[in-house]
Amino acid sequence: MDKPLPRRATTVSTDRAGGAERTRNPWWDNTRFLSALLIVILHTGGSILAREDVLHSFHIATWAFRVPAFVMLAGVFSNAGPLGPRSLRTLLQSIVLPALVFSLLYSLEKYWLGNEFTVHVAQLPWTLWFLMSLFFWRLLLPLVVQLRHPLLVTTGLALAVGYVEEFGLAFSASRTLVYLPLFYLGWRIGQGFLSTWFTSRWSLFVAVAGILASCTVGGLWHRDIKGNWLSTRHPYSVADPLGLEWAWVIRLLVLASAAALVLCLLRLMPRRRLPLITTLGAGGFTIYLLHPLVILPVRELGWISRVNTPVEIVGLVLCAVLLTVVLGSPPVRHLVRPLTRPSTGWLFAPVTPVTPVTPTAPDAPGPQQPERVPAHVPPVPEPARTP
């Protein structure tokens, strides 16, 4: 039987208040930092991606280590149990409210930059689609795990949704269904699935080969890979190389390669605590939420579009690395915590503990109630005594 992979380390430390505090597992935080760093780098250079071969090649080579890795990590830390009141409140506090808050901040920043103020409801701006999809993934997971063949069914949905034009950007419907197999696979990994892969010696060489293959494809054929194949936001097109009838094959290959490459990344990621990286990785969610607000004005003012020399590209990447370090630092995480995890005390009524009641048989008297004879039942006469 597969042994569940640790989501938290078993070592226990003591916080300043004197209470027990479980430390985080460095393996997941190291992976989260790398994925967040790659996302920031590509979003920083996104406006010049089409014209700069080195950035476009980097984009294709590392695609699976960004969004697909984030999706699978989200699945690792998800709970497939029934969605009770506490779970629903957690979803609201950690996903819904941050999505609304940062959507409003994005609209205000766009307005400050001279654009029309827009309220985003059905289609959240820029990177916030991930939070909307994450909300639906959490809601769907308890149902998905009850299926007889969850991975097969979710993959079938991911491939079929490309033929339905109504599933697009609204409510992140297309991405939610397309990435659902990766989210479920991440949950299975958290439950111990493929534990042999993460511990075997042979898998180490396969993982290295997988990473090198991704870099080779990104370096040699990055211009041949279409962006809509990887974005999964839009339905299939007749312009696809295999035609509309066989367009699902391309999506299947994209999903399979994404899952395989994320497994390679996890196999090679150190499980020990790394200086600075592990600490910053704990703030991966904060980095993801904050970096668009910093990049947007720099991009809109035209500063990024002026970058066109190798030295300037290197400087742009270094600025993205510095931005990732700053946003993931503990002081910044503590400062913006009211935005990334807003308080819900003003919204919900206090939870009233319910005293469990011991069930009794339908015809049996209560535990402290004497047995009573109904008034309409005549008393049973005593039997006659024998003289």
Coordinates of C-alpha atoms in Angstrom, one line a residue, residues 98-264:
P98 CA -8.7 37.4 -1.8
A99 CA -9.9 37.0 -5.4
L100 CA -12.5 39.8 -4.9
V101 CA -10.0 42.0 -3.0
F102 CA -7.2 41.7 -5.6
S103 CA -9.7 42.1 -8.5
L104 CA -10.7 45.4 -7.0
L105 CA -7.1 46.5 -6.5
Y106 CA -6.4 45.6 -10.1
S107 CA -9.3 47.7 -11.4
L108 CA -8.2 50.6 -9.2
E109 CA -4.7 50.4 -10.5
K110 CA -5.9 50.2 -14.1
Y111 CA -8.1 53.3 -13.4
W112 CA -5.1 55.1 -11.9
L113 CA -3.1 54.3 -15.1
G114 CA -5.8 56.0 -17.2
N115 CA -8.1 53.2 -18.1
E116 CA -11.8 52.9 -17.6
F117 CA -12.8 51.5 -14.2
T118 CA -14.2 47.9 -14.6
V119 CA -15.8 45.6 -12.1
H120 CA -14.8 42.0 -12.9
V121 CA -17.3 39.3 -11.9
A122 CA -17.6 36.5 -14.4
Q123 CA -14.0 36.9 -15.7
L124 CA -11.4 37.9 -13.1
P125 CA -8.4 39.8 -14.5
W126 CA -5.0 38.4 -15.3
T127 CA -3.7 35.8 -12.9
L128 CA -6.8 35.7 -10.7
W129 CA -8.4 33.1 -12.9
F130 CA -6.4 30.6 -10.9
L131 CA -8.3 31.4 -7.7
M132 CA -11.7 31.0 -9.4
S133 CA -10.7 27.6 -10.7
L134 CA -9.2 26.6 -7.4
F135 CA -12.6 27.4 -5.8
F136 CA -14.4 25.1 -8.2
W137 CA -11.7 22.4 -7.9
R138 CA -12.2 22.3 -4.1
L139 CA -15.9 22.0 -4.6
L140 CA -15.6 19.3 -7.2
L141 CA -13.0 17.1 -5.5
P142 CA -15.3 15.4 -3.0
L143 CA -17.4 14.3 -5.9
V144 CA -14.5 13.4 -8.2
V145 CA -12.9 11.0 -5.7
Q146 CA -16.1 9.0 -5.5
L147 CA -16.0 8.1 -9.2
R148 CA -14.9 4.6 -10.2
H149 CA -12.2 6.0 -12.5
P150 CA -11.6 9.6 -11.5
L151 CA -8.5 10.2 -13.6
L152 CA -10.1 8.7 -16.8
V153 CA -13.3 10.7 -16.3
T154 CA -11.7 14.0 -15.6
T155 CA -9.3 13.6 -18.5
G156 CA -12.3 12.8 -20.8
L157 CA -14.0 16.0 -19.6
A158 CA -10.8 18.0 -20.2
L159 CA -10.6 16.8 -23.8
A160 CA -14.3 17.1 -24.6
V161 CA -14.7 20.6 -23.3
G162 CA -12.7 21.9 -26.2
Y163 CA -15.6 21.2 -28.5
V164 CA -18.0 23.3 -26.4
E165 CA -17.7 27.0 -27.2
E166 CA -19.7 28.1 -24.2
F167 CA -16.8 26.9 -22.0
G168 CA -14.3 29.7 -22.2
L169 CA -13.0 32.5 -20.1
A170 CA -16.2 33.2 -18.2
F171 CA -15.9 31.8 -14.6
S172 CA -12.6 30.2 -15.8
A173 CA -14.8 27.3 -17.0
S174 CA -12.4 25.9 -19.6
R175 CA -9.3 26.0 -17.5
T176 CA -11.2 24.5 -14.5
L177 CA -12.1 21.4 -16.4
V178 CA -8.9 21.1 -18.4
Y179 CA -6.7 21.3 -15.4
L180 CA -9.0 19.1 -13.2
P181 CA -7.0 15.9 -13.9
L182 CA -3.8 17.5 -12.8
F183 CA -5.5 18.8 -9.6
Y184 CA -6.8 15.3 -8.9
L185 CA -3.4 13.8 -9.6
G186 CA -1.9 16.2 -7.1
W187 CA -4.4 15.1 -4.5
R188 CA -3.5 11.5 -5.2
I189 CA 0.2 12.3 -4.7
G190 CA -0.6 13.8 -1.3
Q191 CA -2.3 10.5 -0.5
G192 CA 0.8 8.5 -1.3
F193 CA 0.2 7.7 -5.0
L194 CA 3.5 7.2 -6.9
S195 CA 5.5 7.1 -3.7
T196 CA 7.9 4.6 -5.4
W197 CA 8.7 7.2 -8.1
F198 CA 9.9 9.7 -5.5
T199 CA 12.2 7.3 -3.7
S200 CA 13.6 4.9 -6.4
R201 CA 17.1 5.3 -7.7
W202 CA 16.0 4.7 -11.4
S203 CA 13.5 7.5 -11.3
L204 CA 16.2 10.0 -10.7
F205 CA 17.8 9.4 -14.1
V206 CA 14.4 9.4 -15.8
A207 CA 13.6 12.8 -14.1
V208 CA 16.8 14.3 -15.3
A209 CA 16.1 13.1 -18.9
G210 CA 12.6 14.6 -18.7
I211 CA 13.9 18.0 -17.7
L212 CA 16.6 17.9 -20.4
A213 CA 13.9 16.9 -23.0
S214 CA 11.8 19.9 -22.0
C215 CA 14.8 22.3 -22.3
T216 CA 15.6 20.7 -25.7
V217 CA 12.1 21.2 -27.0
G218 CA 12.0 24.8 -25.7
G219 CA 15.4 25.6 -27.4
L220 CA 14.8 24.0 -30.8
W221 CA 11.1 24.0 -31.5
H222 CA 9.6 26.8 -29.3
R223 CA 8.2 28.6 -32.3
D224 CA 6.4 25.6 -33.5
I225 CA 4.4 25.2 -30.3
K226 CA 1.3 27.4 -30.3
G227 CA 0.3 29.4 -27.3
N228 CA -3.3 28.4 -27.4
W229 CA -2.2 24.7 -26.9
L230 CA -0.8 25.6 -23.6
S231 CA -3.3 28.2 -22.4
T232 CA -6.3 25.9 -22.6
R233 CA -8.6 28.9 -22.4
H234 CA -10.3 28.6 -25.8
P235 CA -12.1 25.9 -27.7
Y236 CA -10.5 23.9 -30.5
S237 CA -10.0 25.6 -33.8
V238 CA -10.1 24.3 -37.4
A239 CA -6.7 25.8 -37.8
D240 CA -5.1 23.2 -35.5
P241 CA -2.6 21.0 -37.3
L242 CA -4.6 17.8 -36.8
G243 CA -7.9 19.5 -37.7
L244 CA -10.9 20.0 -35.5
E245 CA -11.7 16.3 -35.4
W246 CA -8.4 15.3 -33.9
A247 CA -7.6 18.5 -31.9
W248 CA -8.1 16.6 -28.7
V249 CA -5.0 14.6 -29.3
I250 CA -2.8 17.7 -28.9
R251 CA -4.5 18.6 -25.6
L252 CA -4.0 15.1 -24.4
L253 CA -0.3 15.3 -25.2
V254 CA 0.0 18.6 -23.5
L255 CA -1.7 17.3 -20.3
A256 CA 0.3 14.1 -20.3
S257 CA 3.6 16.0 -20.8
A258 CA 2.7 18.5 -18.1
A259 CA 2.0 15.8 -15.5
A260 CA 5.2 13.9 -16.4
L261 CA 7.3 17.0 -16.2
V262 CA 5.9 18.1 -12.8
L263 CA 6.7 14.6 -11.5
C264 CA 10.2 15.0 -12.8

